[in-house]
Coordinates of C-alpha atoms in Angstrom, one line a residue:
X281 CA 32.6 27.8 -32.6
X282 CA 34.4 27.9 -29.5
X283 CA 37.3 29.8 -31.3
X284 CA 34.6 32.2 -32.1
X285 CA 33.1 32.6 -28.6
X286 CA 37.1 33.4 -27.2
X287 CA 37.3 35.9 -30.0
X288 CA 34.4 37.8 -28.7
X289 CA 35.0 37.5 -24.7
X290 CA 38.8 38.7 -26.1
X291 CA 37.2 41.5 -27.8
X292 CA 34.8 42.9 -24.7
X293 CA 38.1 42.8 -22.3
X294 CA 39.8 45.2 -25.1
X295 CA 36.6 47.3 -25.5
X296 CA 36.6 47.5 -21.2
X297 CA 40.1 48.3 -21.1
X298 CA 40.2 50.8 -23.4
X299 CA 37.1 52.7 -22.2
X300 CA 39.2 52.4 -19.0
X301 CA 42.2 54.0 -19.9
X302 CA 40.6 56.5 -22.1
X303 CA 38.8 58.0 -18.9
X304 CA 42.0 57.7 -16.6
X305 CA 44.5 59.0 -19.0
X306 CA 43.4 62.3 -19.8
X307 CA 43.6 63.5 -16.2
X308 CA 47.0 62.4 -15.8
X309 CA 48.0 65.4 -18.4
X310 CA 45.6 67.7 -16.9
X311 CA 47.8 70.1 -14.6
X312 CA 46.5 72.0 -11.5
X313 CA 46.0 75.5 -11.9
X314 CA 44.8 78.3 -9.5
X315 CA 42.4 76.3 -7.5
X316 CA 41.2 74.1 -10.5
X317 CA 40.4 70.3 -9.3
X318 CA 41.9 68.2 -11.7
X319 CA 40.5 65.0 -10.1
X320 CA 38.4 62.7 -12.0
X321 CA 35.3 60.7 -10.2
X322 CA 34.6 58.0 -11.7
X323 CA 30.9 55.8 -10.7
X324 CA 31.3 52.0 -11.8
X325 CA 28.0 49.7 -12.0
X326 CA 27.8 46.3 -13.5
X327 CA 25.7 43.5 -13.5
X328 CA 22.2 45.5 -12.9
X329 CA 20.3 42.7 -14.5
X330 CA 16.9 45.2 -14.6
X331 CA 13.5 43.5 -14.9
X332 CA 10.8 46.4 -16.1
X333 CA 8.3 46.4 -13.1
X334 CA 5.6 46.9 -16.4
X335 CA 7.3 43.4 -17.1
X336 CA 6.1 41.6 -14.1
X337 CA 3.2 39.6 -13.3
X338 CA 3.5 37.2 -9.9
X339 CA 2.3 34.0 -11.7
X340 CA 3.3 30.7 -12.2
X341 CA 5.7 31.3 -14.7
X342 CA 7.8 34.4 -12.8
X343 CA 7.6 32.3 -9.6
X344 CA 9.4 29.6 -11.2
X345 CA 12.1 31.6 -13.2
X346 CA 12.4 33.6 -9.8
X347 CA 12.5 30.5 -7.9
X348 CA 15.1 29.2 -10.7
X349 CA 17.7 32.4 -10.5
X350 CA 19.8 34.3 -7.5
X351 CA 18.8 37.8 -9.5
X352 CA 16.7 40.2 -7.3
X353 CA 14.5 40.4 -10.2
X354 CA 11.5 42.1 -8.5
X355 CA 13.6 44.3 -6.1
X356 CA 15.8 45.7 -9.8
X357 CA 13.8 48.8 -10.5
X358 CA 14.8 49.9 -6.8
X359 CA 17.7 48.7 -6.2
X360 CA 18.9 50.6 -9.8
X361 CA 17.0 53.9 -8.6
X362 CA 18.8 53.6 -5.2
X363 CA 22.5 53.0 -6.8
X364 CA 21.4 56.1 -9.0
X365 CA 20.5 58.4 -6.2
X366 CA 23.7 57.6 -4.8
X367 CA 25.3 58.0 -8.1
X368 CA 23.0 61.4 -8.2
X369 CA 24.4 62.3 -4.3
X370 CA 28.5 61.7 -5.2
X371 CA 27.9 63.9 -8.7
X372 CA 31.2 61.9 -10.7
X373 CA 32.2 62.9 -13.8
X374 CA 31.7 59.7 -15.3
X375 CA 29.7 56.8 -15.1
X376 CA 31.0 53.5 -16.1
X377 CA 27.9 50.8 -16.5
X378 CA 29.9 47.4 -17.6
X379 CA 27.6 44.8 -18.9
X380 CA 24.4 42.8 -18.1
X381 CA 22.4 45.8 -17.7
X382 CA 19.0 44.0 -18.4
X383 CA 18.2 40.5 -17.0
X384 CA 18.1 38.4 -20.2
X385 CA 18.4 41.3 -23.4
X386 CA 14.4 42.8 -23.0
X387 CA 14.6 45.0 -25.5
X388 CA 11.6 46.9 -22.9
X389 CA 13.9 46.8 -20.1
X390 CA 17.1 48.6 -22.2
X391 CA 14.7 51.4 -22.7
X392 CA 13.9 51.4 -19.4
X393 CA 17.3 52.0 -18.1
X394 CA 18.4 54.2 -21.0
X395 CA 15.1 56.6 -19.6
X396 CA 16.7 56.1 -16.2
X397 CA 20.0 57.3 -17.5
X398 CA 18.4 60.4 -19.2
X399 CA 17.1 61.2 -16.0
X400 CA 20.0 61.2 -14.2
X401 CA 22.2 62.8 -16.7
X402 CA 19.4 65.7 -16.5
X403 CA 20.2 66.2 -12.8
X404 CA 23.8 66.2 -13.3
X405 CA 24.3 67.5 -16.8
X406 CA 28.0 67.4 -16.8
X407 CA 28.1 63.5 -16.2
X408 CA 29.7 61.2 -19.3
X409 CA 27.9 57.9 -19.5
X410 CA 29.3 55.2 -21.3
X411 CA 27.9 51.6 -21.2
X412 CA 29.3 47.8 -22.7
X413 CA 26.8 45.2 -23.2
X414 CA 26.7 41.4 -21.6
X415 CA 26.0 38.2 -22.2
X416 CA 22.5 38.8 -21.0
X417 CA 22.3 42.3 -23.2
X418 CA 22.1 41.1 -27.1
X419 CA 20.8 38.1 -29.1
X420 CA 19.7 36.5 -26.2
X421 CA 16.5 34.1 -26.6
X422 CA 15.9 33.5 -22.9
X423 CA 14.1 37.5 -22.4
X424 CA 10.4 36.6 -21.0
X425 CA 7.8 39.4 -20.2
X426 CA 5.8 37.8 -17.5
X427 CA 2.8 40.3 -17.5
X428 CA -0.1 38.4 -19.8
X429 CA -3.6 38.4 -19.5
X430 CA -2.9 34.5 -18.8
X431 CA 0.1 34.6 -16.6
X432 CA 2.0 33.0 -19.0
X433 CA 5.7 34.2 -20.3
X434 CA 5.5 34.9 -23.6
X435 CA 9.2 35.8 -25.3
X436 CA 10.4 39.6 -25.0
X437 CA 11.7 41.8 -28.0
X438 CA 15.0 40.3 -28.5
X439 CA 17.9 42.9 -28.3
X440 CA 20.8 43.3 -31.1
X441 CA 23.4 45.2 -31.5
X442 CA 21.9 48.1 -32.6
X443 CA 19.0 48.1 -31.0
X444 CA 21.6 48.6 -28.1
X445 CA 23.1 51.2 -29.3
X446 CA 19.7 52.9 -30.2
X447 CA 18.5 52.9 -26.8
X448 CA 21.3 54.4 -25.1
X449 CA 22.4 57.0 -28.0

């Protein structure tokens, strides 16, 4: 098992790497011509750990997971929209999101973020996006949606693989 486990975090350093170096290499053949930037901007986030506002209720069971975690859980949605808008303000060419994008794999929150992402990518139509999941981001069991009639956590839509993929294609 723990051979396994290696294997994977082994894998998602590869996968980062490469992503990495297949931004940054093309612009070191790109050649300057008559006034043509040849820079690239690159935007890196990572760790976002977004909570769906529509995900929230301020019972029992969110003040004790809240209580429980350092995440700005409540403050996500606007902290995200902030890092966005400044995202938005700098206009990159790409934008590099590495990893623990929702806080435990909500299958609700991905598609939350994916629609922010659409949004974005409408304002500045150019920008490439490209995205790795986390630990927190597939097969996890510890996703909770807080907002019940009772107050109560019940489990989330769990996220795999290509449910992933699906909300961000």
């Amino acid at each position: 098992m723990a051979g396994k486990k290696w294997t994977k975090r082994l894998m998602s350093i590869v996968l980062v790497l490469v992503m990495a170096c297949s931004l940054v290499i093309p612009s070191f053949a790109v050649q300057e011509e008559d006034g043509w930037d040849s820079t690239l901007k690159i935007a890196v986030m990572s760790d976002l750990h977004y909570l769906s506002p529509s995900m929230i209720y301020a019972g029992e069971d969110y003040t004790h997971d809240l209580n429980s975690d350092r995440k700005m859980l409540t403050e996500s949605s606007a902290i995200i929209d902030e890092m966005l808008e400044a995202v938005e303000q700098d206009a990159p060419d790409v934008l590099l999101i590495s990893g623990d994008l929702t806080k435990d794999g909500e299958l609700e929150c991905h598609e939350g973020i994916a629609q922010k992402l659409q949004a974005l990518q409408q304002k500045l139509p150019g920008l490439k996006i490209y995205g790795a999941p986390g630990n927190h981001d597939n097969r996890n069991s510890n996703g909770k949606n807080f907002n019940t009639s009772t107050g109560k956590a019940t489990a989330a839509t769990r996220t795999n693989p290509e449910d992933f993929k699906r909300a961000y294609d």
